[in-house]
XYZ file of C-alpha atoms in Angstrom:
606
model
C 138.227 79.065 102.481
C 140.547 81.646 104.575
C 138.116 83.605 107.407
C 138.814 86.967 105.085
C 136.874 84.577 102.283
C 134.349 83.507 104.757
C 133.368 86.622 105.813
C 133.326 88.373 102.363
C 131.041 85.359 101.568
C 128.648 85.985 104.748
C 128.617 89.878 103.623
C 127.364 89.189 100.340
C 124.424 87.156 101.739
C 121.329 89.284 102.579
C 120.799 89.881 105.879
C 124.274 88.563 107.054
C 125.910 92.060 106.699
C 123.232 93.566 108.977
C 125.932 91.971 111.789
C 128.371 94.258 112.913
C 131.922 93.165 113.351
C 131.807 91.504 116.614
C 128.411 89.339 115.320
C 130.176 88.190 112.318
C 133.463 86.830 113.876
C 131.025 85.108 116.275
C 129.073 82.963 112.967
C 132.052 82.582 111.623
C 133.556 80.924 114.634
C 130.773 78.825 114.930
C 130.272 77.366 111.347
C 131.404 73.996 110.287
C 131.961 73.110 106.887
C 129.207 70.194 105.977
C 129.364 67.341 102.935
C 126.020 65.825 102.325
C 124.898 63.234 99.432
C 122.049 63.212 97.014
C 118.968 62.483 98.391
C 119.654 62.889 101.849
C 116.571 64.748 104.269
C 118.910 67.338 106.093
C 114.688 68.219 107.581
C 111.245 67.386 107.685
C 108.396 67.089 109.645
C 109.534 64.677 112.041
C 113.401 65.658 112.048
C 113.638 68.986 114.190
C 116.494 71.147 112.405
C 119.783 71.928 114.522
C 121.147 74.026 111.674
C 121.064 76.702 109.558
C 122.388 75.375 106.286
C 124.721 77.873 103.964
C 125.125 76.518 101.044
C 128.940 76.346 99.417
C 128.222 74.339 96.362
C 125.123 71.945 95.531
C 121.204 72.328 94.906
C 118.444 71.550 97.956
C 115.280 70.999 97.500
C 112.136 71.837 99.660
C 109.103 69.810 99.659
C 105.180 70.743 100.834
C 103.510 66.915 100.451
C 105.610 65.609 98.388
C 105.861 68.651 95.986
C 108.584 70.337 95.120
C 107.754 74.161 95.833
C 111.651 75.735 95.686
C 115.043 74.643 95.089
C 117.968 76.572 96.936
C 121.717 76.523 95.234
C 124.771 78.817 95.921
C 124.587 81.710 98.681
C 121.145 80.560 99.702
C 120.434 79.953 103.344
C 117.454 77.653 104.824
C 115.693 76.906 106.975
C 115.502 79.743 109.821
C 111.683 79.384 110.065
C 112.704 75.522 111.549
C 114.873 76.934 113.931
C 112.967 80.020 115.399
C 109.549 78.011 115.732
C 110.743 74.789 116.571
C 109.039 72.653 113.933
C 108.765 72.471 109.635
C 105.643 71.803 107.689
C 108.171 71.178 104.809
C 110.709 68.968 103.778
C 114.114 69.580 102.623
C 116.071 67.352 100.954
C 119.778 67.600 99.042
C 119.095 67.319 94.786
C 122.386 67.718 93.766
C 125.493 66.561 96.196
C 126.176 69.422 98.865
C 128.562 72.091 100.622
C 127.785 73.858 103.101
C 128.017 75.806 106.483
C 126.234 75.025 109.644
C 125.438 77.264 112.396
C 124.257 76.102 115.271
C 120.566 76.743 116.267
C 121.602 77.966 119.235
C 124.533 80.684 117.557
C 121.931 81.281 115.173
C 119.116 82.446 118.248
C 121.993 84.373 120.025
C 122.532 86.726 116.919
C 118.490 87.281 116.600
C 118.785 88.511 119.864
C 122.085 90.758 119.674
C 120.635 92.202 116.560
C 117.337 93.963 115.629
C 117.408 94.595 112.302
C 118.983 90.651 111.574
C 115.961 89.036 113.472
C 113.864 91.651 111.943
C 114.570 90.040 108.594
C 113.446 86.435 109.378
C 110.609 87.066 111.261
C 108.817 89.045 108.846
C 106.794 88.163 106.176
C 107.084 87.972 102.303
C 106.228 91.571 102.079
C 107.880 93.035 104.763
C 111.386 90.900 103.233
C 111.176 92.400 100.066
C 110.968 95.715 101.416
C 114.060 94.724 103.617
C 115.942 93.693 101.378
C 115.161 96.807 98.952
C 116.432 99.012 101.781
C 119.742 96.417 101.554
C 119.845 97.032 97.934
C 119.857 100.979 98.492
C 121.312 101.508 101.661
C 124.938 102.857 100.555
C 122.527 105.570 98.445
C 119.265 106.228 100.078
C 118.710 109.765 100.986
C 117.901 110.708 104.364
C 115.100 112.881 103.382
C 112.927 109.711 102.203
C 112.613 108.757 105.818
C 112.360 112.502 106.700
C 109.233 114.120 108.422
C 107.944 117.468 107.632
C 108.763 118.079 111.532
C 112.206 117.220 110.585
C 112.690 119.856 108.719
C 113.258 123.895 109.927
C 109.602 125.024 110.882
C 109.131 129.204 110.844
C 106.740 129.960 113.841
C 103.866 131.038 112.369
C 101.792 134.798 112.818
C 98.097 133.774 113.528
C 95.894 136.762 114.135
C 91.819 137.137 114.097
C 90.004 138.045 111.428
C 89.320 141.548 112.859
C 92.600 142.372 113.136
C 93.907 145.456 111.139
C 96.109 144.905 108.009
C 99.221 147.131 109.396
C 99.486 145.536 113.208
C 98.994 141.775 111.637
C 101.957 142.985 109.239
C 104.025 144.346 112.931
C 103.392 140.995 114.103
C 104.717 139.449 111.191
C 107.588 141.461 111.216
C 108.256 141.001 115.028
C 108.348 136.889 114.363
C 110.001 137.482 111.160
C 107.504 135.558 108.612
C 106.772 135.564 105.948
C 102.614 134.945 106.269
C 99.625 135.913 108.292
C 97.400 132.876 109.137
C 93.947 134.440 109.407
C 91.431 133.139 112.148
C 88.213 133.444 111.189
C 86.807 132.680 114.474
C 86.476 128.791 114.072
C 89.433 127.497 115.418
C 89.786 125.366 113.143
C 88.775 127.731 109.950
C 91.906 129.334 108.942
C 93.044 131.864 105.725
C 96.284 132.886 105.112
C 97.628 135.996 103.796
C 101.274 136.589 101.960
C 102.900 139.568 101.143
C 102.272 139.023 97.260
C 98.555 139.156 98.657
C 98.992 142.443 101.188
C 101.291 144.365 97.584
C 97.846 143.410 95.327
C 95.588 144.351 97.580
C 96.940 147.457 99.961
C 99.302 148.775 96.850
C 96.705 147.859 93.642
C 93.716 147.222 94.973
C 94.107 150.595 97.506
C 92.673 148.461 100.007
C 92.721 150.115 103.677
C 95.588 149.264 105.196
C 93.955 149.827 108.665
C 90.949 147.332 107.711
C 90.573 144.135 109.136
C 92.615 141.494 107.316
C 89.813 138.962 106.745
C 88.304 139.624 103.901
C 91.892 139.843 102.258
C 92.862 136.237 103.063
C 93.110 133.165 100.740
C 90.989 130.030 101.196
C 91.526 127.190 101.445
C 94.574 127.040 103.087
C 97.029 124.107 102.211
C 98.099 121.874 104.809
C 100.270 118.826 106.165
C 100.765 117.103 109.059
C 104.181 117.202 111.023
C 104.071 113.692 110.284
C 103.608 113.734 107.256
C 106.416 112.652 104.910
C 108.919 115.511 103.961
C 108.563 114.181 100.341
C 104.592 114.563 100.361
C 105.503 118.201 101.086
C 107.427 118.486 97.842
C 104.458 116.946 95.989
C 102.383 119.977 97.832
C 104.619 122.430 96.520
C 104.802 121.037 92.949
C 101.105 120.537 92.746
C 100.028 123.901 93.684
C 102.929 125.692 92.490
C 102.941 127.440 96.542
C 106.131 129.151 98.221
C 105.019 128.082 101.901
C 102.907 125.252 103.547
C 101.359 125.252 106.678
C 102.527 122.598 109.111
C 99.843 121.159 111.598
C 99.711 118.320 114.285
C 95.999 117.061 115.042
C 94.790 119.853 113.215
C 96.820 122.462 115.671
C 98.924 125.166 113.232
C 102.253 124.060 114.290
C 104.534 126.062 111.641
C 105.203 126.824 108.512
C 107.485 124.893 105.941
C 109.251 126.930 103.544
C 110.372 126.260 99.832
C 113.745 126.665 100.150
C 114.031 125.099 103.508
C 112.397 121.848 101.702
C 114.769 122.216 99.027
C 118.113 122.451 101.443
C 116.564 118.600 101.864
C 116.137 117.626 98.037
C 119.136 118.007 95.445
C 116.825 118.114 92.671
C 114.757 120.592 90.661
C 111.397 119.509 90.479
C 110.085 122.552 92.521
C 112.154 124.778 89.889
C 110.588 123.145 87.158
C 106.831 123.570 88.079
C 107.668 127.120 88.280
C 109.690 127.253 84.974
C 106.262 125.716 83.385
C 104.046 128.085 85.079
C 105.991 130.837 84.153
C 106.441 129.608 80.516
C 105.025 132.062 77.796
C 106.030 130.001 74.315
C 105.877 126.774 73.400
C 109.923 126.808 73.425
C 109.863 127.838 77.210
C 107.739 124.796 78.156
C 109.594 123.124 76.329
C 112.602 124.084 78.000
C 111.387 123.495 81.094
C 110.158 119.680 80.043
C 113.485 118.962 79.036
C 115.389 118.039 82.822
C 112.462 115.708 84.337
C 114.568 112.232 82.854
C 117.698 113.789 84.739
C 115.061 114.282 87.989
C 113.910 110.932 87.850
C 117.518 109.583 87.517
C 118.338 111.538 90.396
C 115.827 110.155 92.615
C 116.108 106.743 91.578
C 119.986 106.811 92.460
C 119.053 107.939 95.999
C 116.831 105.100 97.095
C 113.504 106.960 96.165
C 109.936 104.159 95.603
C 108.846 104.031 92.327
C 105.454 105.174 93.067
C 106.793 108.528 94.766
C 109.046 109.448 91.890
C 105.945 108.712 89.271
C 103.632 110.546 91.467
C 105.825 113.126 91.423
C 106.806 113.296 87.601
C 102.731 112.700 87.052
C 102.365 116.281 88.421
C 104.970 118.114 86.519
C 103.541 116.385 83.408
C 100.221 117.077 84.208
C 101.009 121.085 84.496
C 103.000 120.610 80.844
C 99.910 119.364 79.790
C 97.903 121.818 80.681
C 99.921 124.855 79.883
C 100.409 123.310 76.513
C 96.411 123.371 76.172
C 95.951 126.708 77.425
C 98.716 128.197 75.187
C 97.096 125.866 71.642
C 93.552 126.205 71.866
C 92.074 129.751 72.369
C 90.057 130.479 75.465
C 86.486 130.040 74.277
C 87.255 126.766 72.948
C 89.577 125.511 75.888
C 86.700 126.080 78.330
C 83.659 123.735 76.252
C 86.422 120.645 76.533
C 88.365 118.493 78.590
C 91.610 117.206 78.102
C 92.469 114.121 79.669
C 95.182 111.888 79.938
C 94.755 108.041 80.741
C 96.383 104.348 80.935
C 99.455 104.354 82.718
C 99.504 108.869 82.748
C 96.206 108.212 84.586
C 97.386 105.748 86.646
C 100.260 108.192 87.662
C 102.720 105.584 86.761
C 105.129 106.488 83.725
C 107.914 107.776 84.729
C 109.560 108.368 81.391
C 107.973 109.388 78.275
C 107.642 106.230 76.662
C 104.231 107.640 74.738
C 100.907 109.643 74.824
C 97.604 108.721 75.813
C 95.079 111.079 76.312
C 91.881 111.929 74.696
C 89.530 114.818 74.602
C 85.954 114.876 75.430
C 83.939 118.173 73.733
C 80.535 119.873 75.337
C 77.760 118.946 73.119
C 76.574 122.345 72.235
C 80.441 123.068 70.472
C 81.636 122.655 67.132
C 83.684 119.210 66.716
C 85.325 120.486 63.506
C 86.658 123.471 65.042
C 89.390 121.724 67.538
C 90.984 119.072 64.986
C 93.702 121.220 63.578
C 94.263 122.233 67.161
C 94.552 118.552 68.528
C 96.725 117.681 65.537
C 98.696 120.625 66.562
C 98.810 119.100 70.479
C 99.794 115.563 69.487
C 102.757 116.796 67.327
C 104.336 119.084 69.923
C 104.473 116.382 72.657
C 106.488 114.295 69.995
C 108.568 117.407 69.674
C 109.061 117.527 73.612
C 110.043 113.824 73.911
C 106.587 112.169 74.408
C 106.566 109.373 71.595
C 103.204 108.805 69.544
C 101.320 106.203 70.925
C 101.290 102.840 68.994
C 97.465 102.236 69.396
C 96.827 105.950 68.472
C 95.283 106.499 71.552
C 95.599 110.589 71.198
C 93.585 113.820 71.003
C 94.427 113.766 67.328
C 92.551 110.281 66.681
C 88.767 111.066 66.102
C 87.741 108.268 67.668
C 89.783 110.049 71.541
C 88.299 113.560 70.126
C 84.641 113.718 70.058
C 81.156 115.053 71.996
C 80.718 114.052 75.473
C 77.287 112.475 73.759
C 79.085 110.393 71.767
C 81.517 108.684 74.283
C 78.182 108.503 76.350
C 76.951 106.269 73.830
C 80.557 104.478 73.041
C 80.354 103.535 77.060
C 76.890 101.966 76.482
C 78.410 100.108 73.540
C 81.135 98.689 75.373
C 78.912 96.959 77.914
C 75.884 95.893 75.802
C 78.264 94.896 72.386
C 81.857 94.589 73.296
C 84.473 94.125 70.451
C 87.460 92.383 71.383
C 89.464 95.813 71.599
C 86.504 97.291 73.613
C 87.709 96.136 76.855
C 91.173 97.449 76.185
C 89.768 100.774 75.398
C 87.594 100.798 78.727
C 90.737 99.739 80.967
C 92.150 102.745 79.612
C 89.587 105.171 79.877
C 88.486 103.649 83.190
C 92.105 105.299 84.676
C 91.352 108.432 82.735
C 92.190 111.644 85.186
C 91.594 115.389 83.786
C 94.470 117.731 83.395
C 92.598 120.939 81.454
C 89.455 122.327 80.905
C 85.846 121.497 82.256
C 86.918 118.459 84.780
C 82.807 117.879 85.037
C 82.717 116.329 81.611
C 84.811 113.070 82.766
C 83.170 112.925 86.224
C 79.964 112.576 84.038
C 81.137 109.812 81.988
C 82.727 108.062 84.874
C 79.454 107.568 86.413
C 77.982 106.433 83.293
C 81.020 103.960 83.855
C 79.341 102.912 86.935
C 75.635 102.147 86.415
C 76.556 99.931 83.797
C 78.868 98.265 85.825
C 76.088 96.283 88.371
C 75.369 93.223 87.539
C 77.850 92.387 84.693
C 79.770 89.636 86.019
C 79.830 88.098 82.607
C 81.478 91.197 81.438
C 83.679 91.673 84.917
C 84.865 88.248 83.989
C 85.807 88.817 80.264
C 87.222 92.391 81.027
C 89.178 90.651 84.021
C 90.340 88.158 82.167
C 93.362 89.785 80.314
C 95.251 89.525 83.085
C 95.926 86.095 83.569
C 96.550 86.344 79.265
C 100.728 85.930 79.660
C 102.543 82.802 81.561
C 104.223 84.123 84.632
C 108.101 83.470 83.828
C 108.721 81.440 86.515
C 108.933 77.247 86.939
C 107.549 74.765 89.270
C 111.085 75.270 91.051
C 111.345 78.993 91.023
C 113.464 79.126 88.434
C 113.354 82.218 86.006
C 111.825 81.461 82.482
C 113.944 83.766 80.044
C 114.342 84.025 76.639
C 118.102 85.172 75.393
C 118.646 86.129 79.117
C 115.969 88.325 78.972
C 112.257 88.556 80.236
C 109.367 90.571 79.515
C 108.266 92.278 82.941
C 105.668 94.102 81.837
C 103.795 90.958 80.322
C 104.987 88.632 83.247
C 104.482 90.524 86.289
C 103.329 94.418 86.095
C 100.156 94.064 83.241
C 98.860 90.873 85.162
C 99.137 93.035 88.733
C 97.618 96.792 86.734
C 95.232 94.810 84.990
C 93.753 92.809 87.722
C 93.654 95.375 90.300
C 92.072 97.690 88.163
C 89.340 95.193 87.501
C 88.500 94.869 91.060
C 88.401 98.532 91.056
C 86.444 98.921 88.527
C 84.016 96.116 90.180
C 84.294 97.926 92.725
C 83.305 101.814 91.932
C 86.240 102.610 92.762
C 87.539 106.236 91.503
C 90.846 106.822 92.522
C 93.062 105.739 89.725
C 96.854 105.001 90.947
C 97.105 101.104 91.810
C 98.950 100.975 94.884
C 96.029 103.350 96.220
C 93.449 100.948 94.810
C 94.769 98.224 96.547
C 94.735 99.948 99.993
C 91.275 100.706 99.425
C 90.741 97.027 98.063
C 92.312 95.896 101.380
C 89.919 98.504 103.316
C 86.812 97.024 101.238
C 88.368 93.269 102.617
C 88.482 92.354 98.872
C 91.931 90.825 100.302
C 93.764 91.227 103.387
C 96.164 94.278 104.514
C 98.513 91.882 104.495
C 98.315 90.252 101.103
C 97.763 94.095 99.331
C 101.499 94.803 101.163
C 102.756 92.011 99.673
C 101.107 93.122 96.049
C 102.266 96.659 96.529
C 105.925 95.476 96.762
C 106.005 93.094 94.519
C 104.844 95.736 91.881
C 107.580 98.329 92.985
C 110.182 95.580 92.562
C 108.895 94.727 88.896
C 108.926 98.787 88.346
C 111.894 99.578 89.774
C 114.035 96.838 87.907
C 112.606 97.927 84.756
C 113.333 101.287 85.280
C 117.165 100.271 85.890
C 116.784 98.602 82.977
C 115.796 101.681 80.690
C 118.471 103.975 82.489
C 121.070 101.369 81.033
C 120.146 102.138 77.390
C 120.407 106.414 77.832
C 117.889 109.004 77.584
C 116.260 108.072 73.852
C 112.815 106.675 74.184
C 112.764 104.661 71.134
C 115.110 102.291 73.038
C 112.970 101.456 75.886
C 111.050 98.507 76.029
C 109.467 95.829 78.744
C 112.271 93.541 79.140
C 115.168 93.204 81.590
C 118.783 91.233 81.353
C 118.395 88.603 84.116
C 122.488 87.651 83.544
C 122.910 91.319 84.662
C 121.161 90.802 88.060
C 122.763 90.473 91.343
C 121.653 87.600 93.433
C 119.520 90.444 95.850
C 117.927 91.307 92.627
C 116.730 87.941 91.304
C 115.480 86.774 94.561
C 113.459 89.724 94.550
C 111.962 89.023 90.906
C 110.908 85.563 91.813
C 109.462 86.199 94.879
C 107.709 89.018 92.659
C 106.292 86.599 90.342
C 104.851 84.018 93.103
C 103.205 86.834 94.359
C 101.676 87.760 90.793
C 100.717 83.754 90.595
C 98.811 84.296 93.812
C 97.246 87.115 93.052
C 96.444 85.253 89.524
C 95.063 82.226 91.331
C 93.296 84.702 93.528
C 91.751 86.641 90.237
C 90.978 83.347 88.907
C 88.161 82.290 91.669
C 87.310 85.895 92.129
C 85.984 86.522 88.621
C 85.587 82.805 87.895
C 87.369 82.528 84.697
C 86.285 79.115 84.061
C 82.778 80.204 83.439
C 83.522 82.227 80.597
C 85.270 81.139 77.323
């Protein structure tokens, strides 16, 4: 192999092209080609390693007492842990005759030291590698506004004036600073209104307001805030959310600036802000429509640059949210849109679809309102989000089912049911509801039902076990050996890896009264309640983005029409970054199975 080969072979190896040019010449002068037979221990407990082994062409195996825990082949390096702490708990031994490089332990010290991000790599652990190499994967794309602050960005310097203050000299000020608000103290320091010139037109102009009066009774409350800190991307959520022009900025609870709309935007080169107000502004079912229509070429455009999975969702999971209410708002007339609530739940709940691969939602009806009078209406719903791309749902969980459209009395009594005389499908249907969120009408109603959620929980851990259960249901694809267990090339992710991870963390939240209903944020708060260790819920967290991600490269590869998405991915169309990532994915989802498995004690219950 010429040096040009050898170092287009190094480069290809995650986290060899982390070396700059000088570092690479340097391994590359000090490798030796090696030839080793079956069977031979290149390291074990007793054997201190001088080496890191490349390997050319061959298969090694490495042993924890006497079991055989991972094989390495082509492109695979090992063992850097032997090297860096002096010593191996495992055993490594050759399983197929062997070609490789060796680089001296003491080369392979000198480039940890000459370079951060390289030494970075191998001294982390499983989680903090994944997300390493993810930030390989993207690096030639990832937009510099993920790793942007809001203090990155252009701050205005903000007008604050007391409460007292008259209308026209707050309005000087504002001109004299050129901006384009009036934060309003209200004599806490830390109690703050603010006051736009949409708000000075109504009131001054409309209203006939005196424009000499103080300015405090004029301004708006709450006022929304971020830290300086904060992600730049959070801000963008902000803006979508509330549908706002303007954010104040604040460090330690000190106003700090303000953060414009289009100054976020110069950092984003999508339309998601654009959108929200497209919807808003919307008055036919066409024009939300319309406006619906560009959120697979905003997810697309995120994904390209690098973006996590669970930003983009949260993000789509808002615009959705606001097409699902306008669509509400604009179907049902007022006086029956008020005595409901429409909510949306499984994976919409969980803020985690990212393409509109089907509906789930329900509606829950004030007792003292006519059921009869909202089923043409909810027929009417269910129909127009297949029109704007959002499939049916296969288990007819939708507003248009009877059993998801009914008297909050009724699912009151359905939630009693489910503890004290499950069906099989019960505990499906309470997983779902359980990640229910509300996106129109009177919110109250599923606050209500969620607590009824909760008092039946205590004391179940019969039922915690059966409802828990589910998710160790599918084999992990995966061997003893780490090899990937596919079918045709292809493997179900959703079934291997993201159910078992959604189900079972969802179970502990549920355990757990816990109401937030996102996953990643229920394992932070798992890790806070020491369910499991910081540590372990990092690991969990990225393993679940992986799964996510490569499924939603997947879907991208077969175009924009829903009916050809499914679970599965094309492991023969992986790089070799890619399927290291899925296995260590799916030991993490065994752990967290094994983990599950003592938690809930499976083996109690048939």
């Amino acid at each position: 192999m010429s040096m040009y080969d050898l170092e287009a072979f190094l480069r290809a190896i995650h986290p060899f092209q982390l070396l700059n040019r000088h570092e690479i010449i340097k391994a590359m002068g000090a490798m030796n080609i090696a030839y080793y037979k079956k069977d031979t221990v290149l390291i074990d407990t007793q054997t201190p390693s001088t080496f890191l082994y490349i390997i050319i062409k061959g298969e090694v195996g490495e042993y924890l007492e006497d079991e055989l825990i991972k094989v390495y082949n082509k492109s695979n390096s090992f063992d850097a842990d032997a090297l860096i702490y002096g010593k191996s708990e495992e055993t490594f031994k050759v399983l197929e005759e062997l070609i490789c490089y060796e680089l001296k332990k003491e080369d392979f010290l000198f480039l940890l030291e000459s370079n951060a991000l390289f030494k970075e790599y191998f001294i982390k652990d499983l989680a903090n590698k994944i997300q390493s190499a993810k930030q390989k994967e993207y690096t030639t794309e990832l937009s510099g506004f993920m790793m942007a602050r809001v203090q990155d960005s252009y701050l205005h310097e903000p007008t604050v004036v007391d409460k007292d203050c008259s209308i026209m000299n707050a309005i000087k000020q504002m001109e004299h600073k050129k901006s384009s608000c009036i934060i309003v103290q209200s004599g806490d320091h830390y109690d703050y209104g603010i006051v736009t010139d949409s708000v000075i037109r109504r009131h001054v102009l409309f209203e006939e307001y005196d424009k000499n009066g103080p300015i405090g009774p004029i301004a708006l409350h709450p006022m929304i805030t971020i830290e300086a800190e904060d992600y730049l991307f959070n801000a963008l959520l902000a803006f979508t959310k509330h549908s706002i022009k303007r954010i104040v900025v604040t460090r330690s609870g000190k106003i700090v600036g303000i953060l414009e709309q289009l100054d976020l935007l110069s950092y984003f080169a999508n339309h998601t802000y654009l959108v929200a107000v497209q919807i808003r502004k919307a008055e036919t079912i066409e024009d939300l429509k319309q406006a619906s229509k560009d959120l697979i070429s905003i997810v697309k455009k995120l994904h390209v640059k690098g973006t996590k999975v669970d930003y983009i969702a949260k993000l789509i999971s808002e615009i959705n949210e606001k097409i699902y209410e306008k669509l509400y708002t604009m179907i049902l007339p007022q006086s029956l849109a008020s005595k409901a609530c429409l909510v949306v739940m499984g994976s919409e709940g969980r803020k985690e679809q990212l393409l509109k691969t089907d509906q789930d939602n329900a509606l829950i009806i004030a007792d003292d309102s006519d059921k009869s009078l909202y089923t043409s209406y909810m027929q009417m719903y269910t129909q127009t989000l297949i029109d704007f791309g959002f499939p049916r749902c296969e288990g007819n969980i939708m507003v248009s089912n009877p059993y998801w459209c009914k008297h909050e009395s009724d699912y009151v009594q359905e939630i009693k049911r489910w503890f004290d005389s499950p069906l099989p499908e019960d505990y499906m249907r309470l997983a779902i509801f359980f990640d229910a969120i509300s996106v129109a009408g009177d919110a109250s109603m599923l606050v209500r039902l969620k607590a009824q959620i909760y008092e039946h929980i205590e004391d179940r851990s019969v039922f915690m076990s059966n409802f828990a259960k589910s998710a160790i249901l599918f084999e992990t694809p995966i061997g003893l050996f780490t090899n990937l267990i596919a079918n045709d090339n292809k493997i179900d992710v959703k079934k291997g890896g993201i159910f078992p991870i959604v189900q079972g963390v969802r179970s502990l939240a549920l355990e757990n009264a816990i109401q937030e209903t996102d996953t990643v944020t229920r394992i932070k708060l798992l890790a806070k309640l020491h369910i499991f260790d910081e540590n372990f819920a990092d690991t969990l967290i990225e393993a679940l983005d992986t799964l996510l991600n490569l499924r939603l490269k997947e879907r991208f590869k077969k175009g924009d029409n829903t009916s050809n998405y499914d679970n599965f991915i094309t492991i023969n169309t992986l790089n070799q970054l890619e399927l290291e990532l899925l296995k260590d994915s799916f030991k993490i989802v065994n752990k967290f199975k094994k983990f599950l498995t003592h938690h809930f004690k499976f083996g109690m219950v048939s």
